[in-house]
Each structure stands twice: as structure tokens, then as C-alpha cells.
PDB file of C-alpha atoms in Angstrom:
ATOM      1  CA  UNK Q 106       0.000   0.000   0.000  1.00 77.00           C
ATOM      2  CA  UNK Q 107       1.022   3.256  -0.781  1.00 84.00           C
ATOM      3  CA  UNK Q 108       1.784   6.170   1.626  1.00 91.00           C
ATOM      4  CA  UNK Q 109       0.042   8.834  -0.173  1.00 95.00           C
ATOM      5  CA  UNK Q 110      -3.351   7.889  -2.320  1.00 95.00           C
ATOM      6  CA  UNK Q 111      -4.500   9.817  -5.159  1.00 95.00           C
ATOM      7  CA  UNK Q 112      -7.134   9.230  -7.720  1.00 90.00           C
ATOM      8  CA  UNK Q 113      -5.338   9.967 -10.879  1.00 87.00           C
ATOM      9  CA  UNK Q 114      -8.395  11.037 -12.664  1.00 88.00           C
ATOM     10  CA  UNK Q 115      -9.142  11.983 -15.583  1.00 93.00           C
ATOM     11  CA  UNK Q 116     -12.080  14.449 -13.443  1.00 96.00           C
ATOM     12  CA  UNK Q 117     -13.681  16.210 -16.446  1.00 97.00           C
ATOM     13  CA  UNK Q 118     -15.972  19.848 -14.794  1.00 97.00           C
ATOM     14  CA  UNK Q 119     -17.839  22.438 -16.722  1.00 97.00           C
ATOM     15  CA  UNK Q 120     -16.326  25.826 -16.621  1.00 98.00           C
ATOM     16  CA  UNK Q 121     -17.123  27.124 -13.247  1.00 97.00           C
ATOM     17  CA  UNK Q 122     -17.580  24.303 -11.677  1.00 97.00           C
ATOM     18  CA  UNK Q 123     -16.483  23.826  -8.003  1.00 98.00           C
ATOM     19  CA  UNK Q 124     -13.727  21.299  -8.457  1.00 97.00           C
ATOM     20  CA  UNK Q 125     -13.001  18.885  -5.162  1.00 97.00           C
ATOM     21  CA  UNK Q 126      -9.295  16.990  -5.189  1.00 98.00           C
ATOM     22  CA  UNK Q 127      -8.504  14.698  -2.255  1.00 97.00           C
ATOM     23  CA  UNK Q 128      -5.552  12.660  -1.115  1.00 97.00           C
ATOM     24  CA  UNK Q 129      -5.487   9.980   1.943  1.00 97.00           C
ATOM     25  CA  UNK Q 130      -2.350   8.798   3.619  1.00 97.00           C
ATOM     26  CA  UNK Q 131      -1.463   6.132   6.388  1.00 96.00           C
ATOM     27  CA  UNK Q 132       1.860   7.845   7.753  1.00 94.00           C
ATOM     28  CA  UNK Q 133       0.552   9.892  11.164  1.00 94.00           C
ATOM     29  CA  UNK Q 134       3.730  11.481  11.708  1.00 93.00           C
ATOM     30  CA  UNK Q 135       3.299  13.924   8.290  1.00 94.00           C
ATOM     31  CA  UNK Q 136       2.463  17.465   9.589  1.00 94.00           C
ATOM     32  CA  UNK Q 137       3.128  19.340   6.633  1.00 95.00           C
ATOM     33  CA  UNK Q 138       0.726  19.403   3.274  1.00 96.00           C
ATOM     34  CA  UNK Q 139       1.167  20.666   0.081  1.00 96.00           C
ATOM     35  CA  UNK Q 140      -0.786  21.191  -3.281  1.00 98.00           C
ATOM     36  CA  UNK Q 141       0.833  21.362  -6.449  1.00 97.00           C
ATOM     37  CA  UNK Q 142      -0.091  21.938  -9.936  1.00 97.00           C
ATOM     38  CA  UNK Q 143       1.789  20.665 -12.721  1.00 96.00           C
ATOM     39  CA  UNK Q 144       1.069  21.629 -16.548  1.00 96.00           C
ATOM     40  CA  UNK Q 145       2.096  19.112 -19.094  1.00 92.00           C
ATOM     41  CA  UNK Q 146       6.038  19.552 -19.808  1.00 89.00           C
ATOM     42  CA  UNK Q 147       6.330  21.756 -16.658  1.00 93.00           C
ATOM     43  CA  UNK Q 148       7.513  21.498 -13.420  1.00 95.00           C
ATOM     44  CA  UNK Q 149       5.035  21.296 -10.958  1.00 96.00           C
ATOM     45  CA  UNK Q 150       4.297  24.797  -9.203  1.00 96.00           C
ATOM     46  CA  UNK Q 151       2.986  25.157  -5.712  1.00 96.00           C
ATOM     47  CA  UNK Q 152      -0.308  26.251  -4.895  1.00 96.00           C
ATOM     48  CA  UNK Q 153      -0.802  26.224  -0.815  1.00 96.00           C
ATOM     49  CA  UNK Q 154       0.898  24.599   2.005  1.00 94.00           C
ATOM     50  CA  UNK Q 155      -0.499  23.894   5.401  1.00 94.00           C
ATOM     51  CA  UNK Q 156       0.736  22.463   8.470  1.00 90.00           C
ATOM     52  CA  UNK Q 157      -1.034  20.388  10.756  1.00 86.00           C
ATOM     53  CA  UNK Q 158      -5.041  20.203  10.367  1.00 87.00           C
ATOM     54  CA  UNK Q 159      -7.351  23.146   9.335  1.00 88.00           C
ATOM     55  CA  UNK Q 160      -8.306  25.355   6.438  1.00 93.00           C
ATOM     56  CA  UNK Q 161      -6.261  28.012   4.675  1.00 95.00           C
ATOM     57  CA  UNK Q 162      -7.841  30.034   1.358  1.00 96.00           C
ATOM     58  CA  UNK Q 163      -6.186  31.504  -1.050  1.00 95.00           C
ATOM     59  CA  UNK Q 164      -8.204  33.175  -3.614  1.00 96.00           C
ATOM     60  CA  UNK Q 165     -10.359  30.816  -5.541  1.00 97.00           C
ATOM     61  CA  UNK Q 166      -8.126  27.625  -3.728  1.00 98.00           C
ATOM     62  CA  UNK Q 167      -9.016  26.451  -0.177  1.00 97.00           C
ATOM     63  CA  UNK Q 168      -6.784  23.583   1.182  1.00 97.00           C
ATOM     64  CA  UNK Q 169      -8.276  21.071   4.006  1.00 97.00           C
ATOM     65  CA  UNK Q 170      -6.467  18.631   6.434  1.00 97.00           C
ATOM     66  CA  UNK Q 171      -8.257  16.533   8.514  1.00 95.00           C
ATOM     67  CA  UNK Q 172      -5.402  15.011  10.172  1.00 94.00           C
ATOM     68  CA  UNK Q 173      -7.500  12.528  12.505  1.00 94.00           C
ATOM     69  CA  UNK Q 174      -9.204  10.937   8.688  1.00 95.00           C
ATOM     70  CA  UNK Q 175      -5.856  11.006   7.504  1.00 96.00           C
ATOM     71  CA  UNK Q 176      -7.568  12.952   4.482  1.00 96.00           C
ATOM     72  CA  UNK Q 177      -6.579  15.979   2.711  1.00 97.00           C
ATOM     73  CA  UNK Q 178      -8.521  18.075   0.116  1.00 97.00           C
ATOM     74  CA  UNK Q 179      -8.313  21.218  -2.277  1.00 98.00           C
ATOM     75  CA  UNK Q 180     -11.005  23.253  -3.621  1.00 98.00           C
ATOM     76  CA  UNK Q 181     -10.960  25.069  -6.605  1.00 98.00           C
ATOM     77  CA  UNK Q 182     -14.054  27.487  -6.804  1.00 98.00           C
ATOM     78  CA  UNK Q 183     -14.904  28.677 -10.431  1.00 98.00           C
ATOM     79  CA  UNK Q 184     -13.251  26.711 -12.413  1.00 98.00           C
ATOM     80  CA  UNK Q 185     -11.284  27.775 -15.658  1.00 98.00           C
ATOM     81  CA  UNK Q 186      -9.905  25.838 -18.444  1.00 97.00           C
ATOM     82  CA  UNK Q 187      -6.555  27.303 -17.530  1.00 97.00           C
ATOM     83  CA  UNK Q 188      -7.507  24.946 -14.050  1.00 98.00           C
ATOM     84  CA  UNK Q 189      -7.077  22.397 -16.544  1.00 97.00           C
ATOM     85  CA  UNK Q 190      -3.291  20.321 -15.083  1.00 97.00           C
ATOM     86  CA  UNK Q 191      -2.004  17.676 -13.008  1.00 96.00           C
ATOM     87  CA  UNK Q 192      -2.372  18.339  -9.098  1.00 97.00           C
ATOM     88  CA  UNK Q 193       0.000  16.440  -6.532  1.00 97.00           C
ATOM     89  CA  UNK Q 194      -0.481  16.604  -3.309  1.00 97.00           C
ATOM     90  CA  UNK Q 195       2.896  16.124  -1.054  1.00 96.00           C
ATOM     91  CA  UNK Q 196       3.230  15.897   2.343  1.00 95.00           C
ATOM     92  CA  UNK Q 197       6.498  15.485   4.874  1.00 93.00           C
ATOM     93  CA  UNK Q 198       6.895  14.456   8.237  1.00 91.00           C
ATOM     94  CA  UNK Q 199       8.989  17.171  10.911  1.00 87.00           C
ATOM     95  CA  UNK Q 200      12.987  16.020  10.674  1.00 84.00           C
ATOM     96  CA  UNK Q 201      12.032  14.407   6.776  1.00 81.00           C
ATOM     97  CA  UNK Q 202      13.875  16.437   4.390  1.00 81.00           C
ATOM     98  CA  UNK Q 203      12.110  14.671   1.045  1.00 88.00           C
ATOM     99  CA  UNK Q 204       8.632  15.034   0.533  1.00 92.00           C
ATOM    100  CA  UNK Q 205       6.092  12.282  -0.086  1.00 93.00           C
ATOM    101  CA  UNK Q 206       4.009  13.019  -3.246  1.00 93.00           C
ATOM    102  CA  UNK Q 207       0.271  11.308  -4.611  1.00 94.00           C
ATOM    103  CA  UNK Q 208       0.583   9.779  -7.891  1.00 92.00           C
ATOM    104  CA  UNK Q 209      -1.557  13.049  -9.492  1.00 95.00           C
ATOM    105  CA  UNK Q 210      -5.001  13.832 -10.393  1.00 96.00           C
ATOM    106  CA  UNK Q 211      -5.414  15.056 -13.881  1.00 96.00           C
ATOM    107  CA  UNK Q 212      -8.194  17.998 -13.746  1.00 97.00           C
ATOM    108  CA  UNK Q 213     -10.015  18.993 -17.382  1.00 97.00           C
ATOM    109  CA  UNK Q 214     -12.194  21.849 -17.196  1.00 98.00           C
ATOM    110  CA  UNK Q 215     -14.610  21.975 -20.148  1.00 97.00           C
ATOM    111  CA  UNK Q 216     -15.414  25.495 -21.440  1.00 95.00           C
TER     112      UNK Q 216
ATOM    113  CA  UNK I  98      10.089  35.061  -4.955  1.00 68.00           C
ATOM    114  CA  UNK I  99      10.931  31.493  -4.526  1.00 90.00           C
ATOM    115  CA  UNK I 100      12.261  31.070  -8.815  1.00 95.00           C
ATOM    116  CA  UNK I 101      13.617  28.292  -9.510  1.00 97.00           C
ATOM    117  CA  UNK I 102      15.217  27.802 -12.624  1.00 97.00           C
ATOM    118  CA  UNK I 103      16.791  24.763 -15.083  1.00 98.00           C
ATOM    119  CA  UNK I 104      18.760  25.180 -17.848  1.00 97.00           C
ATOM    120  CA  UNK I 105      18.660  24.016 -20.910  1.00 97.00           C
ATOM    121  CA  UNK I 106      15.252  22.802 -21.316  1.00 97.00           C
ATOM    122  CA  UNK I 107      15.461  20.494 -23.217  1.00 97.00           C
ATOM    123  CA  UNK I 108      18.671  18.624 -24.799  1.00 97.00           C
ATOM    124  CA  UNK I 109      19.011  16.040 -27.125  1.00 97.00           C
ATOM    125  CA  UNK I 110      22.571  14.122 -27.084  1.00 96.00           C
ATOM    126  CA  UNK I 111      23.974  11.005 -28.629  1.00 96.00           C
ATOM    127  CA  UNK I 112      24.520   7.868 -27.322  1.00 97.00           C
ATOM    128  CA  UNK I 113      27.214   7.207 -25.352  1.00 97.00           C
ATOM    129  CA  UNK I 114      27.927  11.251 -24.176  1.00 97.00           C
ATOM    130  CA  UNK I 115      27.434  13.135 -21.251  1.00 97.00           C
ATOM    131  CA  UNK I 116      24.826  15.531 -20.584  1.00 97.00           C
ATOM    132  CA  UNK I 117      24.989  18.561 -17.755  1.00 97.00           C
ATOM    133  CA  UNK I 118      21.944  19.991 -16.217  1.00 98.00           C
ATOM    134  CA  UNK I 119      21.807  22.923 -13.866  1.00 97.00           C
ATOM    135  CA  UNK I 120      19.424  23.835 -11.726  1.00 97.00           C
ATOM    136  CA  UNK I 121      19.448  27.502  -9.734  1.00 96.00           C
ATOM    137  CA  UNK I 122      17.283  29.362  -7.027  1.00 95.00           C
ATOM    138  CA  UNK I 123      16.957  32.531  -8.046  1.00 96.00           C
ATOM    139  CA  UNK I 124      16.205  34.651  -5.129  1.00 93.00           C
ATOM    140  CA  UNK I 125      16.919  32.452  -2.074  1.00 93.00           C
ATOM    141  CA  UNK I 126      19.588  30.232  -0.924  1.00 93.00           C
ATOM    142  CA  UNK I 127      18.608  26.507  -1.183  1.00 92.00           C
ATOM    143  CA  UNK I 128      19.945  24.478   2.236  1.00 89.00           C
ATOM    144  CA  UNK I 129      18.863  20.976   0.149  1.00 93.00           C
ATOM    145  CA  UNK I 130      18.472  20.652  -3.475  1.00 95.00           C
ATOM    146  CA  UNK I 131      16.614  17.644  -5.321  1.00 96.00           C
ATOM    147  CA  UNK I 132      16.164  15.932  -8.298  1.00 97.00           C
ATOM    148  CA  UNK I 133      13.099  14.410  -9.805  1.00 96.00           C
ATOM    149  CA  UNK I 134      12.474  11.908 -13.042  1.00 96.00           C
ATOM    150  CA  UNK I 135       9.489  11.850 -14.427  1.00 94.00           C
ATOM    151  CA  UNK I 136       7.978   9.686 -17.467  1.00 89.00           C
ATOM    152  CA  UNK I 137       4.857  10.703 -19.472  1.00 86.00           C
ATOM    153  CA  UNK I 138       1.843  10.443 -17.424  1.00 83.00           C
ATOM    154  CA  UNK I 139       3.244   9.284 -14.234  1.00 86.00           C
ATOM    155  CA  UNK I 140       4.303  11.004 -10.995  1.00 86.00           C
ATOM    156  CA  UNK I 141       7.655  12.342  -9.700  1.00 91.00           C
ATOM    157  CA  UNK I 142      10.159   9.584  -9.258  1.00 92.00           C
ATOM    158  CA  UNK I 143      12.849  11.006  -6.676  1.00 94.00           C
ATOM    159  CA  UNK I 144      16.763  10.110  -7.832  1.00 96.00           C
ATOM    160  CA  UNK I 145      18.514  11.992  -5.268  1.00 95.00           C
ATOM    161  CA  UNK I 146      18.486  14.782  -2.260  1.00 94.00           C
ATOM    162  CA  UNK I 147      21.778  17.075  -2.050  1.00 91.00           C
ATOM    163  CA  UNK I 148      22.761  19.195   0.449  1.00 88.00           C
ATOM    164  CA  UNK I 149      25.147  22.468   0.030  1.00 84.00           C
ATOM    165  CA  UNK I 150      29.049  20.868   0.124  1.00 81.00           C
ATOM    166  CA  UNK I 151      28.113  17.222   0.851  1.00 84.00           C
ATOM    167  CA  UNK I 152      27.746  14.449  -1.191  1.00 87.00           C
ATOM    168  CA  UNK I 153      24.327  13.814  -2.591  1.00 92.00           C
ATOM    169  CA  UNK I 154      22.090  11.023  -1.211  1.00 93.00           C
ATOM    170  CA  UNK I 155      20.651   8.426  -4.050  1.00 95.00           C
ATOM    171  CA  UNK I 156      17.144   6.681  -3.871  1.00 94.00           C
ATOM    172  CA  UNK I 157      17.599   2.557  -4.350  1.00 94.00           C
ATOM    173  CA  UNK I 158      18.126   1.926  -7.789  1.00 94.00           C
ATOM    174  CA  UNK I 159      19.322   5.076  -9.019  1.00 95.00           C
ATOM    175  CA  UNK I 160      23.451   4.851 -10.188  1.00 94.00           C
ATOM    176  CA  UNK I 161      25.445   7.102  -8.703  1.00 93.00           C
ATOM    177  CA  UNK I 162      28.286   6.706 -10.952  1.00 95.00           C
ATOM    178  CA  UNK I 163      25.592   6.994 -13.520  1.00 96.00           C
ATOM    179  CA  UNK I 164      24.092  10.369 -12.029  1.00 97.00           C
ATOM    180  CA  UNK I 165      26.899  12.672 -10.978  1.00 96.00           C
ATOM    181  CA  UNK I 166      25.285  15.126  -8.790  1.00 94.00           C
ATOM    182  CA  UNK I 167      26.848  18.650  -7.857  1.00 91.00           C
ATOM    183  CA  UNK I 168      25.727  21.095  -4.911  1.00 89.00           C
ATOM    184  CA  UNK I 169      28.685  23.468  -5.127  1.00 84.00           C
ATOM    185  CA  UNK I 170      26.720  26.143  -3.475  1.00 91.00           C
ATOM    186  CA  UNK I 171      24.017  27.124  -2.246  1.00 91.00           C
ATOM    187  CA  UNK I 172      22.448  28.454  -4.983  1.00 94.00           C
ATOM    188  CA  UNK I 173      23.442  25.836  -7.367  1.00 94.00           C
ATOM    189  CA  UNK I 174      23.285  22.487  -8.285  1.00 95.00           C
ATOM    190  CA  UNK I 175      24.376  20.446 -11.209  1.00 96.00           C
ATOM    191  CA  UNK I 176      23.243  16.412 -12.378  1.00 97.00           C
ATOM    192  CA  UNK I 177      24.958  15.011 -15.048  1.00 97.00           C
ATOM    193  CA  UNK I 178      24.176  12.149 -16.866  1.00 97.00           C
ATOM    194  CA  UNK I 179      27.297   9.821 -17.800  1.00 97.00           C
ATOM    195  CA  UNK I 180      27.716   7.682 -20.942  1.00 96.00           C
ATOM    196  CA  UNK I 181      24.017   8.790 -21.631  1.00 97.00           C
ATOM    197  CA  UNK I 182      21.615   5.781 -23.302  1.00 96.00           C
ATOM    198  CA  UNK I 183      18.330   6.045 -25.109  1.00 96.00           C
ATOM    199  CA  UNK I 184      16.806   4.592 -22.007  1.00 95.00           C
ATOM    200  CA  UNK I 185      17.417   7.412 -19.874  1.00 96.00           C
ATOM    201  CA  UNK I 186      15.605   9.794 -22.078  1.00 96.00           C
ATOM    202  CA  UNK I 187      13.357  11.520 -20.150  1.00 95.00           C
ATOM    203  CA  UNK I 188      12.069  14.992 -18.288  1.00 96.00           C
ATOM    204  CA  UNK I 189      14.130  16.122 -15.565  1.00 98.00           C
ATOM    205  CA  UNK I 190      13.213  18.183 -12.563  1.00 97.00           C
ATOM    206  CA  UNK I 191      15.002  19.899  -9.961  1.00 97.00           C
ATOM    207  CA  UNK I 192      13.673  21.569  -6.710  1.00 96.00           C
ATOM    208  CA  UNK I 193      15.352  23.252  -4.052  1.00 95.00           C
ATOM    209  CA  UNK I 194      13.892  24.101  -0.538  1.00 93.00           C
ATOM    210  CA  UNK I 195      15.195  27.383   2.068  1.00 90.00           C
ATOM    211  CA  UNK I 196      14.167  26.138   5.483  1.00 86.00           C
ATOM    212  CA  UNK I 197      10.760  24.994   5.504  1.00 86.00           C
ATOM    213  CA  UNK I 198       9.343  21.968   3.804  1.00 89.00           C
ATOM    214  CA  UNK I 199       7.905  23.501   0.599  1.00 90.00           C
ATOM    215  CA  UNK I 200       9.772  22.555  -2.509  1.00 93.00           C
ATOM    216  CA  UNK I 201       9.745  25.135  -5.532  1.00 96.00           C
ATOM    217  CA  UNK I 202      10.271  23.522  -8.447  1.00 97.00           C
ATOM    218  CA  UNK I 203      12.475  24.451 -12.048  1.00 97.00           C
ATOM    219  CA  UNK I 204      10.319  24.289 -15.272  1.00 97.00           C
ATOM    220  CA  UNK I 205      12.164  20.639 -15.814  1.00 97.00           C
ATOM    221  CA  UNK I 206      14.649  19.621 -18.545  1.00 98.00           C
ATOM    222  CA  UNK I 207      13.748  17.453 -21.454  1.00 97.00           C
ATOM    223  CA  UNK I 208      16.500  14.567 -22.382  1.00 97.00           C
ATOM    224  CA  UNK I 209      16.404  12.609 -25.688  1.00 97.00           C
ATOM    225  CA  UNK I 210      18.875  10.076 -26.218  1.00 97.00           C
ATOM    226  CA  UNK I 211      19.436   9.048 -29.826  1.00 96.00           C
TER     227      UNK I 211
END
């Protein structure tokens, strides 16, 4: 079993859709959580980053941890084609210098 | 802030030569650089994790000999690929963190092999 589950997708949304990605984990000790979104032939580029559980917003992105569900989530309100990438979540544990990433979800927002 | 940046992006060598990428934070020193492999449609593969004037540390199964990885400072860091084979064509992506444990990412470095 993997350390970091992600359903790779394809997720196919309307244009303005509200667009729910979600990664689970087993490993208790991670305390840090990232988002990333990765267009094809790019490197990935980071969206939020959290530590520990709660909610942080950043413009049409809200990231969740639910640390106790082991369960992580990002929200993208209206959605726009240029939504359209990969998204990775990553996580790390305190002391880990490497980060731990989900396999990807690949997001397609129809206009 | 937070750049990032690979150069060249993209290469294409022949068989049997050796290929230098480098990868540079812009606007911050990097304490730990690292460098990603990544095929078409799959996720980041992690080859190895270098600190500033130490040797780098390689994931099992990636060849060190094979991988020559450089972190001559701390704003710089260099993976070359020896005796280069069409096998180990693929896109190659550094990252480099400051202190906390977000990664920034370079835009990646496309390798053919012919």
C-alpha cells in the first residue's frame, strides 16, 4: 500500500464548476501538506501549504487537512480551463527532508 | 520570490555522451536541493536529495556513478548524466527548498537520447 493515495483522474468539470481533489495517507507522523499543480512539460508549481489540520484560502483555492481521517482536500471554486493540469499533493513528516508526493489527479475543465 | 530555474530545457545528445543539467534558485539560498524523473503520465520519481558541500544522497536503484550530482553552493546544483543511453531519455526536474518543507520547483529539462 502506498503512503500517499490519489485518484489519478481523468475528473472532467464544466467551466465554473467547483472542483473537489482529495488525497489519503497512512503515515501519522506527516504534519506538513502541500498542493501542487503541474502543466504538461512543466515542473510542478505550488499552490498552498499547510501544516497540521485546518483550512487556509487563497483566492479561488481552499486547502483542508483533517489530520484525525488522515484525508486531505483542495477546492478550486470557479473553475477555468486554464484549471485544466495535473495536481499532486505532497506531504512530509517534521525532521524528513524529502517530501512524499500522490501519484496526481489530472483535472479537465470543459469550457 | 521562490524562482527556480533549469537550464537548458530540453537537450538532445547522442549515445554514449554526457549531458549537464543545472538547476538555480533565483532569489533564495537553497539548504537541500533535489532531483526528480518523471515519465509521461506518471508522478515524480525522486533520484537523489543534495545538500550544500556534501555528497548527494541516491534513492535505491538510481546509479550514482551513472548520475553525478553537484551542490557546489548554495544556490546551485548540477546532475549530469554519464555515458548517456536512449533509455534514460526523459524529463528532468530539480527543486530546491530554504528552510521549511515547501519545494519550488524548475520548469524541468527534457533529455532525448538518440
Amino acid at each position: 500500500q502506498k503512503e500517499v493515495e490519489q485518484d489519478p483522474g481523468p475528473l472532467s468539470v464544466p467551466e465554473g464548476a467547483i472542483v473537489s481533489l482529495n488525497c489519503t495517507y497512512s503515515n501519522s507522523a506527516f504534519q506538513y501538506f502541500m498542493w501542487y499543480r503541474q502543466y504538461s512539460r512543466k515542473g510542478p508549481e505550488l499552490l498552498m501549504y499547510t501544516y497540521s489540520s485546518g483550512n487556509k484560502e487563497d483566492g479561488r483555492f481552499t486547502a483542508q487537512v483533517d489530520k484525525s481521517s488522515k484525508y486531505i482536500s483542495l477546492f478550486i471554486r470557479d473553475s477555468q480551463p486554464s484549471d485544466s493540469a495535473t495536481y499532486l499533493c505532497a506531504m512530509s513528516a517534521a525532521g524528513r527532508r524529502a517530501l512524499t508526493f500522490g501519484s496526481g489527479t489530472r483535472l479537465q475543465v470543459q469550457p | 520570490g521562490a524562482v527556480v530555474s533549469q537550464h537548458p530545457s530540453w537537450v538532445i545528445c547522442k549515445s554514449g555522451t554526457s549531458v549537464k543539467i543545472e538547476c538555480r534558485s533565483l532569489d533564495f539560498q537553497a539548504t537541500t536541493m533535489f532531483w526528480y524523473r518523471q515519465f509521461p503520465k506518471q508522478s515524480l520519481m525522486l533520484m537523489a536529495t543534495s545538500n550544500e558541500g556534501s555528497k548527494a544522497t541516491y534513492e535505491q536503484g538510481v546509479e550514482k556513478d551513472k548520475f553525478l550530482i553537484n551542490h557546489a553552493s548554495l544556490t546551485l546544483s548540477t546532475l549530469t548524466v554519464t555515458s548517456a543511453h536512449p533509455e534514460d531519455s526523459s524529463f528532468y526536474i530539480c527543486s530546491a527548498r530554504e528552510t521549511g518543507y515547501e519545494q519550488y520547483f524548475g520548469p524541468g529539462t527534457r533529455l532525448t537520447v538518440t
